[in-house]
Amino acid sequence: MFAVIETGGKQYKVIEQDIIFVEKLDANEGDEIVFDSVMALSNDGGFKVGTPTVDGAKVTAKVLKNGKNKKIYVMKYKSKKNEKKKIGHRQPFTKVQIVKIEG
């Protein structure tokens, strides 16, 4: 059994007990969250594709951690202008574990 969920503008294929990193969610560690936007669902009854989401399907997950990724450096440079700038960015994430897929 698997599901395709959408969160943070991205789609993830998940199964139960999966651990995934998603864009930062407004939830604390240990909280249970529910993903309602299930795009596709596969179970014993077959494969369902939503238009755009599957009615009545939801995925429950537990928040394990909130954090930031490694720093990414971006260099801006303009030739012949003696202009350069080094910028760093750390993207925040939420680590979740899929508890239950209902559909």
mmCIF file of N, CA, C and O in Angstrom:
data_model
loop_
_atom_site.group_PDB
_atom_site.id
_atom_site.type_symbol
_atom_site.label_atom_id
_atom_site.label_comp_id
_atom_site.label_asym_id
_atom_site.label_seq_id
_atom_site.Cartn_x
_atom_site.Cartn_y
_atom_site.Cartn_z
ATOM 1 N N MET A 1 0.843 -1.180 0.000
ATOM 2 C CA MET A 1 0.000 0.000 0.000
ATOM 3 C C MET A 1 0.885 1.237 0.000
ATOM 4 O O MET A 1 1.778 1.358 0.819
ATOM 5 N N PHE A 2 0.623 2.147 -0.943
ATOM 6 C CA PHE A 2 1.359 3.406 -0.965
ATOM 7 C C PHE A 2 0.418 4.531 -1.357
ATOM 8 O O PHE A 2 -0.691 4.311 -1.835
ATOM 9 N N ALA A 3 0.890 5.752 -1.132
ATOM 10 C CA ALA A 3 0.110 6.935 -1.485
ATOM 11 C C ALA A 3 1.052 7.993 -2.028
ATOM 12 O O ALA A 3 2.241 8.011 -1.695
ATOM 13 N N VAL A 4 0.512 8.866 -2.855
ATOM 14 C CA VAL A 4 1.259 10.024 -3.350
ATOM 15 C C VAL A 4 0.605 11.249 -2.721
ATOM 16 O O VAL A 4 -0.575 11.521 -2.965
ATOM 17 N N ILE A 5 1.372 11.963 -1.882
ATOM 18 C CA ILE A 5 0.837 13.135 -1.188
ATOM 19 C C ILE A 5 1.516 14.390 -1.707
ATOM 20 O O ILE A 5 2.594 14.321 -2.303
ATOM 21 N N GLU A 6 0.854 15.522 -1.475
ATOM 22 C CA GLU A 6 1.430 16.801 -1.866
ATOM 23 C C GLU A 6 1.535 17.686 -0.631
ATOM 24 O O GLU A 6 0.568 17.843 0.109
ATOM 25 N N THR A 7 2.727 18.249 -0.419
ATOM 26 C CA THR A 7 2.937 19.212 0.654
ATOM 27 C C THR A 7 4.108 20.104 0.277
ATOM 28 O O THR A 7 5.090 19.636 -0.305
ATOM 29 N N GLY A 8 3.972 21.363 0.548
ATOM 30 C CA GLY A 8 5.040 22.304 0.237
ATOM 31 C C GLY A 8 5.299 22.468 -1.245
ATOM 32 O O GLY A 8 6.411 22.782 -1.647
ATOM 33 N N GLY A 9 4.289 22.208 -2.090
ATOM 34 C CA GLY A 9 4.457 22.340 -3.528
ATOM 35 C C GLY A 9 5.181 21.184 -4.177
ATOM 36 O O GLY A 9 5.504 21.234 -5.367
ATOM 37 N N LYS A 10 5.444 20.127 -3.422
ATOM 38 C CA LYS A 10 6.129 18.949 -3.954
ATOM 39 C C LYS A 10 5.271 17.713 -3.702
ATOM 40 O O LYS A 10 4.448 17.701 -2.799
ATOM 41 N N GLN A 11 5.498 16.663 -4.484
ATOM 42 C CA GLN A 11 4.773 15.413 -4.325
ATOM 43 C C GLN A 11 5.725 14.329 -3.846
ATOM 44 O O GLN A 11 6.872 14.255 -4.287
ATOM 45 N N TYR A 12 5.240 13.492 -2.926
ATOM 46 C CA TYR A 12 6.048 12.428 -2.335
ATOM 47 C C TYR A 12 5.290 11.109 -2.408
ATOM 48 O O TYR A 12 4.101 11.055 -2.081
ATOM 49 N N LYS A 13 5.980 10.034 -2.814
ATOM 50 C CA LYS A 13 5.407 8.691 -2.781
ATOM 51 C C LYS A 13 5.803 8.087 -1.437
ATOM 52 O O LYS A 13 7.004 7.963 -1.130
ATOM 53 N N VAL A 14 4.817 7.716 -0.624
ATOM 54 C CA VAL A 14 5.096 7.250 0.732
ATOM 55 C C VAL A 14 4.412 5.909 0.995
ATOM 56 O O VAL A 14 3.380 5.595 0.407
ATOM 57 N N ILE A 15 5.033 5.133 1.869
ATOM 58 C CA ILE A 15 4.426 3.924 2.412
ATOM 59 C C ILE A 15 4.471 4.060 3.932
ATOM 60 O O ILE A 15 5.131 4.958 4.456
ATOM 61 N N GLU A 16 3.774 3.182 4.633
ATOM 62 C CA GLU A 16 3.766 3.258 6.092
ATOM 63 C C GLU A 16 5.171 3.008 6.638
ATOM 64 O O GLU A 16 5.938 2.218 6.102
ATOM 65 N N GLN A 17 5.512 3.714 7.705
ATOM 66 C CA GLN A 17 6.811 3.680 8.387
ATOM 67 C C GLN A 17 7.927 4.374 7.605
ATOM 68 O O GLN A 17 9.079 4.289 7.992
ATOM 69 N N ASP A 18 7.596 5.046 6.503
ATOM 70 C CA ASP A 18 8.583 5.827 5.754
ATOM 71 C C ASP A 18 8.979 7.066 6.547
ATOM 72 O O ASP A 18 8.148 7.661 7.234
ATOM 73 N N ILE A 19 10.227 7.480 6.419
ATOM 74 C CA ILE A 19 10.699 8.732 6.996
ATOM 75 C C ILE A 19 11.087 9.636 5.836
ATOM 76 O O ILE A 19 11.926 9.267 5.017
ATOM 77 N N ILE A 20 10.449 10.817 5.762
ATOM 78 C CA ILE A 20 10.717 11.740 4.663
ATOM 79 C C ILE A 20 11.016 13.132 5.221
ATOM 80 O O ILE A 20 10.635 13.472 6.339
ATOM 81 N N PHE A 21 11.729 13.918 4.420
ATOM 82 C CA PHE A 21 12.034 15.298 4.742
ATOM 83 C C PHE A 21 11.170 16.178 3.835
ATOM 84 O O PHE A 21 11.266 16.090 2.619
ATOM 85 N N VAL A 22 10.312 17.020 4.431
ATOM 86 C CA VAL A 22 9.429 17.898 3.673
ATOM 87 C C VAL A 22 9.759 19.345 4.000
ATOM 88 O O VAL A 22 10.515 19.625 4.942
ATOM 89 N N GLU A 23 9.186 20.267 3.220
ATOM 90 C CA GLU A 23 9.351 21.685 3.520
ATOM 91 C C GLU A 23 8.798 21.957 4.924
ATOM 92 O O GLU A 23 7.893 21.273 5.384
ATOM 93 N N LYS A 24 9.338 22.966 5.583
ATOM 94 C CA LYS A 24 9.003 23.229 6.984
ATOM 95 C C LYS A 24 7.502 23.378 7.184
ATOM 96 O O LYS A 24 6.827 24.112 6.474
ATOM 97 N N LEU A 25 6.977 22.634 8.186
ATOM 98 C CA LEU A 25 5.572 22.690 8.559
ATOM 99 C C LEU A 25 5.442 23.378 9.912
ATOM 100 O O LEU A 25 6.370 23.353 10.720
ATOM 101 N N ASP A 26 4.293 23.959 10.156
ATOM 102 C CA ASP A 26 4.047 24.644 11.423
ATOM 103 C C ASP A 26 3.558 23.626 12.451
ATOM 104 O O ASP A 26 2.376 23.568 12.774
ATOM 105 N N ALA A 27 4.481 22.789 12.939
ATOM 106 C CA ALA A 27 4.155 21.753 13.920
ATOM 107 C C ALA A 27 5.373 21.513 14.803
ATOM 108 O O ALA A 27 6.508 21.688 14.369
ATOM 109 N N ASN A 28 5.130 21.129 16.037
ATOM 110 C CA ASN A 28 6.213 20.850 16.979
ATOM 111 C C ASN A 28 6.598 19.378 16.927
ATOM 112 O O ASN A 28 5.846 18.549 16.420
ATOM 113 N N GLU A 29 7.759 19.061 17.486
ATOM 114 C CA GLU A 29 8.211 17.672 17.518
ATOM 115 C C GLU A 29 7.252 16.839 18.353
ATOM 116 O O GLU A 29 6.801 17.247 19.410
ATOM 117 N N GLY A 30 6.898 15.663 17.836
ATOM 118 C CA GLY A 30 5.982 14.770 18.525
ATOM 119 C C GLY A 30 4.524 14.948 18.126
ATOM 120 O O GLY A 30 3.679 14.135 18.478
ATOM 121 N N ASP A 31 4.208 16.014 17.388
ATOM 122 C CA ASP A 31 2.832 16.249 16.946
ATOM 123 C C ASP A 31 2.447 15.281 15.828
ATOM 124 O O ASP A 31 3.290 14.812 15.086
ATOM 125 N N GLU A 32 1.144 15.008 15.734
ATOM 126 C CA GLU A 32 0.613 14.224 14.623
ATOM 127 C C GLU A 32 0.011 15.202 13.626
ATOM 128 O O GLU A 32 -0.738 16.106 14.013
ATOM 129 N N ILE A 33 0.334 15.029 12.358
ATOM 130 C CA ILE A 33 -0.231 15.875 11.315
ATOM 131 C C ILE A 33 -0.929 14.991 10.283
ATOM 132 O O ILE A 33 -0.598 13.808 10.143
ATOM 133 N N VAL A 34 -1.890 15.573 9.587
ATOM 134 C CA VAL A 34 -2.663 14.833 8.599
ATOM 135 C C VAL A 34 -2.500 15.519 7.251
ATOM 136 O O VAL A 34 -2.709 16.723 7.130
ATOM 137 N N PHE A 35 -2.093 14.749 6.250
ATOM 138 C CA PHE A 35 -1.998 15.239 4.879
ATOM 139 C C PHE A 35 -3.296 14.851 4.169
ATOM 140 O O PHE A 35 -3.564 13.672 3.949
ATOM 141 N N ASP A 36 -4.111 15.852 3.815
ATOM 142 C CA ASP A 36 -5.396 15.594 3.166
ATOM 143 C C ASP A 36 -5.284 15.544 1.652
ATOM 144 O O ASP A 36 -6.131 14.966 0.987
ATOM 145 N N SER A 37 -4.260 16.176 1.092
ATOM 146 C CA SER A 37 -4.147 16.220 -0.369
ATOM 147 C C SER A 37 -3.400 14.975 -0.867
ATOM 148 O O SER A 37 -2.202 14.996 -1.093
ATOM 149 N N VAL A 38 -4.147 13.887 -1.000
ATOM 150 C CA VAL A 38 -3.614 12.617 -1.497
ATOM 151 C C VAL A 38 -3.936 12.542 -2.986
ATOM 152 O O VAL A 38 -5.097 12.506 -3.380
ATOM 153 N N MET A 39 -2.903 12.547 -3.819
ATOM 154 C CA MET A 39 -3.090 12.561 -5.268
ATOM 155 C C MET A 39 -3.418 11.180 -5.831
ATOM 156 O O MET A 39 -4.180 11.063 -6.779
ATOM 157 N N ALA A 40 -2.818 10.135 -5.265
ATOM 158 C CA ALA A 40 -3.045 8.765 -5.731
ATOM 159 C C ALA A 40 -2.950 7.826 -4.543
ATOM 160 O O ALA A 40 -2.239 8.110 -3.575
ATOM 161 N N LEU A 41 -3.645 6.710 -4.639
ATOM 162 C CA LEU A 41 -3.679 5.749 -3.546
ATOM 163 C C LEU A 41 -3.720 4.343 -4.119
ATOM 164 O O LEU A 41 -4.534 4.050 -5.002
ATOM 165 N N SER A 42 -2.843 3.484 -3.618
ATOM 166 C CA SER A 42 -2.820 2.089 -4.044
ATOM 167 C C SER A 42 -2.986 1.208 -2.817
ATOM 168 O O SER A 42 -2.240 1.345 -1.844
ATOM 169 N N ASN A 43 -3.983 0.327 -2.860
ATOM 170 C CA ASN A 43 -4.189 -0.618 -1.770
ATOM 171 C C ASN A 43 -4.683 -1.940 -2.338
ATOM 172 O O ASN A 43 -4.605 -2.168 -3.540
ATOM 173 N N ASP A 44 -5.216 -2.808 -1.478
ATOM 174 C CA ASP A 44 -5.678 -4.124 -1.933
ATOM 175 C C ASP A 44 -6.815 -4.012 -2.940
ATOM 176 O O ASP A 44 -6.980 -4.868 -3.805
ATOM 177 N N GLY A 45 -7.614 -2.941 -2.847
ATOM 178 C CA GLY A 45 -8.743 -2.760 -3.743
ATOM 179 C C GLY A 45 -8.364 -2.245 -5.115
ATOM 180 O O GLY A 45 -9.204 -2.123 -5.990
ATOM 181 N N GLY A 46 -7.113 -1.910 -5.319
ATOM 182 C CA GLY A 46 -6.673 -1.408 -6.615
ATOM 183 C C GLY A 46 -5.976 -0.068 -6.497
ATOM 184 O O GLY A 46 -5.528 0.326 -5.425
ATOM 185 N N PHE A 47 -5.912 0.630 -7.613
ATOM 186 C CA PHE A 47 -5.203 1.908 -7.694
ATOM 187 C C PHE A 47 -6.200 3.008 -8.004
ATOM 188 O O PHE A 47 -6.968 2.898 -8.961
ATOM 189 N N LYS A 48 -6.210 4.057 -7.168
ATOM 190 C CA LYS A 48 -7.117 5.189 -7.383
ATOM 191 C C LYS A 48 -6.300 6.444 -7.650
ATOM 192 O O LYS A 48 -5.340 6.723 -6.934
ATOM 193 N N VAL A 49 -6.704 7.193 -8.667
ATOM 194 C CA VAL A 49 -6.076 8.472 -8.972
ATOM 195 C C VAL A 49 -7.126 9.548 -8.764
ATOM 196 O O VAL A 49 -8.251 9.430 -9.236
ATOM 197 N N GLY A 50 -6.753 10.596 -8.050
ATOM 198 C CA GLY A 50 -7.693 11.662 -7.758
ATOM 199 C C GLY A 50 -7.803 12.672 -8.877
ATOM 200 O O GLY A 50 -6.964 12.748 -9.765
ATOM 201 N N THR A 51 -8.876 13.461 -8.821
ATOM 202 C CA THR A 51 -9.072 14.538 -9.793
ATOM 203 C C THR A 51 -9.362 15.835 -9.055
ATOM 204 O O THR A 51 -10.521 16.213 -8.980
ATOM 205 N N PRO A 52 -8.496 16.560 -8.490
ATOM 206 C CA PRO A 52 -7.066 16.325 -8.360
ATOM 207 C C PRO A 52 -6.681 15.486 -7.145
ATOM 208 O O PRO A 52 -5.562 14.997 -7.069
ATOM 209 N N THR A 53 -7.591 15.333 -6.144
ATOM 210 C CA THR A 53 -7.253 14.528 -4.979
ATOM 211 C C THR A 53 -8.254 13.391 -4.829
ATOM 212 O O THR A 53 -9.376 13.458 -5.338
ATOM 213 N N VAL A 54 -7.861 12.357 -4.095
ATOM 214 C CA VAL A 54 -8.729 11.211 -3.828
ATOM 215 C C VAL A 54 -9.649 11.576 -2.667
ATOM 216 O O VAL A 54 -9.183 11.994 -1.606
ATOM 217 N N ASP A 55 -10.952 11.438 -2.862
ATOM 218 C CA ASP A 55 -11.928 11.776 -1.819
ATOM 219 C C ASP A 55 -11.825 10.802 -0.656
ATOM 220 O O ASP A 55 -11.781 9.592 -0.848
ATOM 221 N N GLY A 56 -11.801 11.340 0.568
ATOM 222 C CA GLY A 56 -11.793 10.510 1.771
ATOM 223 C C GLY A 56 -10.454 9.910 2.138
ATOM 224 O O GLY A 56 -10.350 9.231 3.149
ATOM 225 N N ALA A 57 -9.442 10.129 1.353
ATOM 226 C CA ALA A 57 -8.122 9.564 1.653
ATOM 227 C C ALA A 57 -7.314 10.564 2.467
ATOM 228 O O ALA A 57 -7.376 11.776 2.247
ATOM 229 N N LYS A 58 -6.569 10.031 3.437
ATOM 230 C CA LYS A 58 -5.684 10.886 4.222
ATOM 231 C C LYS A 58 -4.505 10.073 4.725
ATOM 232 O O LYS A 58 -4.584 8.852 4.882
ATOM 233 N N VAL A 59 -3.419 10.774 4.960
ATOM 234 C CA VAL A 59 -2.189 10.154 5.447
ATOM 235 C C VAL A 59 -1.829 10.831 6.764
ATOM 236 O O VAL A 59 -1.741 12.058 6.840
ATOM 237 N N THR A 60 -1.638 10.032 7.808
ATOM 238 C CA THR A 60 -1.275 10.549 9.117
ATOM 239 C C THR A 60 0.221 10.354 9.335
ATOM 240 O O THR A 60 0.765 9.295 9.036
ATOM 241 N N ALA A 61 0.874 11.397 9.849
ATOM 242 C CA ALA A 61 2.319 11.343 10.064
ATOM 243 C C ALA A 61 2.664 11.943 11.416
ATOM 244 O O ALA A 61 1.906 12.740 11.981
ATOM 245 N N LYS A 62 3.828 11.565 11.927
ATOM 246 C CA LYS A 62 4.326 12.067 13.204
ATOM 247 C C LYS A 62 5.575 12.894 12.938
ATOM 248 O O LYS A 62 6.467 12.459 12.204
ATOM 249 N N VAL A 63 5.645 14.084 13.527
ATOM 250 C CA VAL A 63 6.799 14.969 13.342
ATOM 251 C C VAL A 63 7.935 14.468 14.231
ATOM 252 O O VAL A 63 7.784 14.355 15.449
ATOM 253 N N LEU A 64 9.071 14.162 13.617
ATOM 254 C CA LEU A 64 10.238 13.701 14.363
ATOM 255 C C LEU A 64 11.178 14.842 14.707
ATOM 256 O O LEU A 64 11.756 14.868 15.788
ATOM 257 N N LYS A 65 11.344 15.793 13.770
ATOM 258 C CA LYS A 65 12.349 16.832 13.977
ATOM 259 C C LYS A 65 12.084 18.017 13.062
ATOM 260 O O LYS A 65 11.612 17.856 11.947
ATOM 261 N N ASN A 66 12.381 19.205 13.551
ATOM 262 C CA ASN A 66 12.430 20.416 12.733
ATOM 263 C C ASN A 66 13.882 20.863 12.708
ATOM 264 O O ASN A 66 14.554 20.855 13.730
ATOM 265 N N GLY A 67 14.383 21.237 11.548
ATOM 266 C CA GLY A 67 15.789 21.636 11.469
ATOM 267 C C GLY A 67 16.101 22.396 10.203
ATOM 268 O O GLY A 67 15.201 22.834 9.474
ATOM 269 N N LYS A 68 17.409 22.534 9.930
ATOM 270 C CA LYS A 68 17.882 23.206 8.727
ATOM 271 C C LYS A 68 18.892 22.320 8.016
ATOM 272 O O LYS A 68 19.653 21.604 8.652
ATOM 273 N N ASN A 69 18.888 22.389 6.677
ATOM 274 C CA ASN A 69 19.841 21.634 5.873
ATOM 275 C C ASN A 69 21.218 22.265 5.958
ATOM 276 O O ASN A 69 21.409 23.318 6.579
ATOM 277 N N LYS A 70 22.192 21.645 5.280
ATOM 278 C CA LYS A 70 23.530 22.215 5.206
ATOM 279 C C LYS A 70 23.492 23.531 4.452
ATOM 280 O O LYS A 70 22.622 23.760 3.612
ATOM 281 N N LYS A 71 24.457 24.384 4.736
ATOM 282 C CA LYS A 71 24.496 25.699 4.100
ATOM 283 C C LYS A 71 24.889 25.580 2.633
ATOM 284 O O LYS A 71 25.796 24.841 2.272
ATOM 285 N N ILE A 72 24.170 26.322 1.803
ATOM 286 C CA ILE A 72 24.451 26.408 0.376
ATOM 287 C C ILE A 72 25.002 27.804 0.119
ATOM 288 O O ILE A 72 24.411 28.796 0.546
ATOM 289 N N TYR A 73 26.136 27.882 -0.568
ATOM 290 C CA TYR A 73 26.746 29.171 -0.872
ATOM 291 C C TYR A 73 26.432 29.570 -2.306
ATOM 292 O O TYR A 73 26.531 28.758 -3.216
ATOM 293 N N VAL A 74 26.064 30.829 -2.479
ATOM 294 C CA VAL A 74 25.784 31.389 -3.794
ATOM 295 C C VAL A 74 26.705 32.574 -3.973
ATOM 296 O O VAL A 74 26.813 33.430 -3.097
ATOM 297 N N MET A 75 27.386 32.630 -5.107
ATOM 298 C CA MET A 75 28.316 33.718 -5.383
ATOM 299 C C MET A 75 27.761 34.571 -6.514
ATOM 300 O O MET A 75 27.455 34.062 -7.587
ATOM 301 N N LYS A 76 27.612 35.859 -6.254
ATOM 302 C CA LYS A 76 27.198 36.795 -7.296
ATOM 303 C C LYS A 76 28.427 37.582 -7.712
ATOM 304 O O LYS A 76 29.179 38.072 -6.864
ATOM 305 N N TYR A 77 28.621 37.723 -9.023
ATOM 306 C CA TYR A 77 29.821 38.374 -9.543
ATOM 307 C C TYR A 77 29.483 39.164 -10.792
ATOM 308 O O TYR A 77 28.761 38.679 -11.653
ATOM 309 N N LYS A 78 29.995 40.395 -10.847
ATOM 310 C CA LYS A 78 29.829 41.223 -12.038
ATOM 311 C C LYS A 78 31.215 41.604 -12.533
ATOM 312 O O LYS A 78 31.972 42.270 -11.818
ATOM 313 N N SER A 79 31.511 41.150 -13.750
ATOM 314 C CA SER A 79 32.839 41.400 -14.295
ATOM 315 C C SER A 79 33.030 42.888 -14.597
ATOM 316 O O SER A 79 32.086 43.599 -14.917
ATOM 317 N N LYS A 80 34.249 43.334 -14.496
ATOM 318 C CA LYS A 80 34.671 44.712 -14.805
ATOM 319 C C LYS A 80 34.064 45.758 -13.873
ATOM 320 O O LYS A 80 34.193 46.944 -14.126
ATOM 321 N N LYS A 81 33.385 45.340 -12.831
ATOM 322 C CA LYS A 81 32.762 46.284 -11.902
ATOM 323 C C LYS A 81 33.361 46.184 -10.502
ATOM 324 O O LYS A 81 32.945 46.907 -9.606
ATOM 325 N N ASN A 82 34.283 45.231 -10.313
ATOM 326 C CA ASN A 82 34.885 44.974 -8.997
ATOM 327 C C ASN A 82 33.777 44.721 -7.967
ATOM 328 O O ASN A 82 33.805 45.265 -6.870
ATOM 329 N N GLU A 83 32.809 43.914 -8.357
ATOM 330 C CA GLU A 83 31.669 43.655 -7.505
ATOM 331 C C GLU A 83 31.462 42.154 -7.369
ATOM 332 O O GLU A 83 31.288 41.454 -8.362
ATOM 333 N N LYS A 84 31.518 41.666 -6.140
ATOM 334 C CA LYS A 84 31.209 40.268 -5.875
ATOM 335 C C LYS A 84 30.597 40.155 -4.488
ATOM 336 O O LYS A 84 30.887 40.957 -3.599
ATOM 337 N N LYS A 85 29.738 39.151 -4.336
ATOM 338 C CA LYS A 85 29.009 38.991 -3.101
ATOM 339 C C LYS A 85 28.814 37.505 -2.826
ATOM 340 O O LYS A 85 28.386 36.765 -3.696
ATOM 341 N N LYS A 86 29.125 37.075 -1.616
ATOM 342 C CA LYS A 86 28.953 35.685 -1.213
ATOM 343 C C LYS A 86 27.755 35.610 -0.271
ATOM 344 O O LYS A 86 27.720 36.306 0.741
ATOM 345 N N ILE A 87 26.784 34.793 -0.646
ATOM 346 C CA ILE A 87 25.550 34.668 0.127
ATOM 347 C C ILE A 87 25.375 33.214 0.539
ATOM 348 O O ILE A 87 25.573 32.311 -0.270
ATOM 349 N N GLY A 88 24.981 32.983 1.786
ATOM 350 C CA GLY A 88 24.717 31.635 2.274
ATOM 351 C C GLY A 88 23.245 31.466 2.621
ATOM 352 O O GLY A 88 22.571 32.431 2.990
ATOM 353 N N HIS A 89 22.735 30.244 2.490
ATOM 354 C CA HIS A 89 21.326 29.966 2.774
ATOM 355 C C HIS A 89 21.186 28.568 3.364
ATOM 356 O O HIS A 89 21.798 27.615 2.880
ATOM 357 N N ARG A 90 20.390 28.443 4.415
ATOM 358 C CA ARG A 90 20.067 27.142 5.001
ATOM 359 C C ARG A 90 18.560 26.948 4.928
ATOM 360 O O ARG A 90 17.803 27.669 5.561
ATOM 361 N N GLN A 91 18.138 25.959 4.154
ATOM 362 C CA GLN A 91 16.710 25.711 3.947
ATOM 363 C C GLN A 91 16.134 24.947 5.142
ATOM 364 O O GLN A 91 16.642 23.882 5.506
ATOM 365 N N PRO A 92 15.064 25.449 5.768
ATOM 366 C CA PRO A 92 14.442 24.714 6.873
ATOM 367 C C PRO A 92 13.653 23.504 6.366
ATOM 368 O O PRO A 92 13.124 23.515 5.259
ATOM 369 N N PHE A 93 13.584 22.453 7.189
ATOM 370 C CA PHE A 93 12.856 21.233 6.827
ATOM 371 C C PHE A 93 12.144 20.680 8.050
ATOM 372 O O PHE A 93 12.421 21.075 9.182
ATOM 373 N N THR A 94 11.226 19.755 7.795
ATOM 374 C CA THR A 94 10.562 18.988 8.841
ATOM 375 C C THR A 94 10.713 17.512 8.498
ATOM 376 O O THR A 94 10.405 17.096 7.389
ATOM 377 N N LYS A 95 11.207 16.741 9.441
ATOM 378 C CA LYS A 95 11.378 15.289 9.269
ATOM 379 C C LYS A 95 10.156 14.604 9.851
ATOM 380 O O LYS A 95 9.847 14.784 11.023
ATOM 381 N N VAL A 96 9.427 13.848 8.995
ATOM 382 C CA VAL A 96 8.198 13.188 9.449
ATOM 383 C C VAL A 96 8.268 11.696 9.151
ATOM 384 O O VAL A 96 8.934 11.261 8.225
ATOM 385 N N GLN A 97 7.551 10.932 9.999
ATOM 386 C CA GLN A 97 7.420 9.487 9.782
ATOM 387 C C GLN A 97 5.953 9.194 9.518
ATOM 388 O O GLN A 97 5.072 9.620 10.268
ATOM 389 N N ILE A 98 5.697 8.457 8.438
ATOM 390 C CA ILE A 98 4.327 8.125 8.054
ATOM 391 C C ILE A 98 3.810 7.038 8.990
ATOM 392 O O ILE A 98 4.420 5.974 9.134
ATOM 393 N N VAL A 99 2.682 7.314 9.645
ATOM 394 C CA VAL A 99 2.122 6.381 10.624
ATOM 395 C C VAL A 99 1.039 5.515 9.982
ATOM 396 O O VAL A 99 1.048 4.285 10.108
ATOM 397 N N LYS A 100 0.102 6.162 9.254
ATOM 398 C CA LYS A 100 -1.039 5.414 8.747
ATOM 399 C C LYS A 100 -1.522 6.027 7.432
ATOM 400 O O LYS A 100 -1.526 7.238 7.263
ATOM 401 N N ILE A 101 -1.915 5.157 6.509
ATOM 402 C CA ILE A 101 -2.499 5.579 5.240
ATOM 403 C C ILE A 101 -3.943 5.063 5.217
ATOM 404 O O ILE A 101 -4.172 3.859 5.328
ATOM 405 N N GLU A 102 -4.895 5.992 5.108
ATOM 406 C CA GLU A 102 -6.314 5.613 5.085
ATOM 407 C C GLU A 102 -6.904 5.997 3.744
ATOM 408 O O GLU A 102 -6.593 7.032 3.190
ATOM 409 N N GLY A 103 -7.774 5.178 3.252
ATOM 410 C CA GLY A 103 -8.376 5.519 1.988
ATOM 411 C C GLY A 103 -9.531 4.670 1.712
ATOM 412 O O GLY A 103 -10.314 4.689 0.880
#
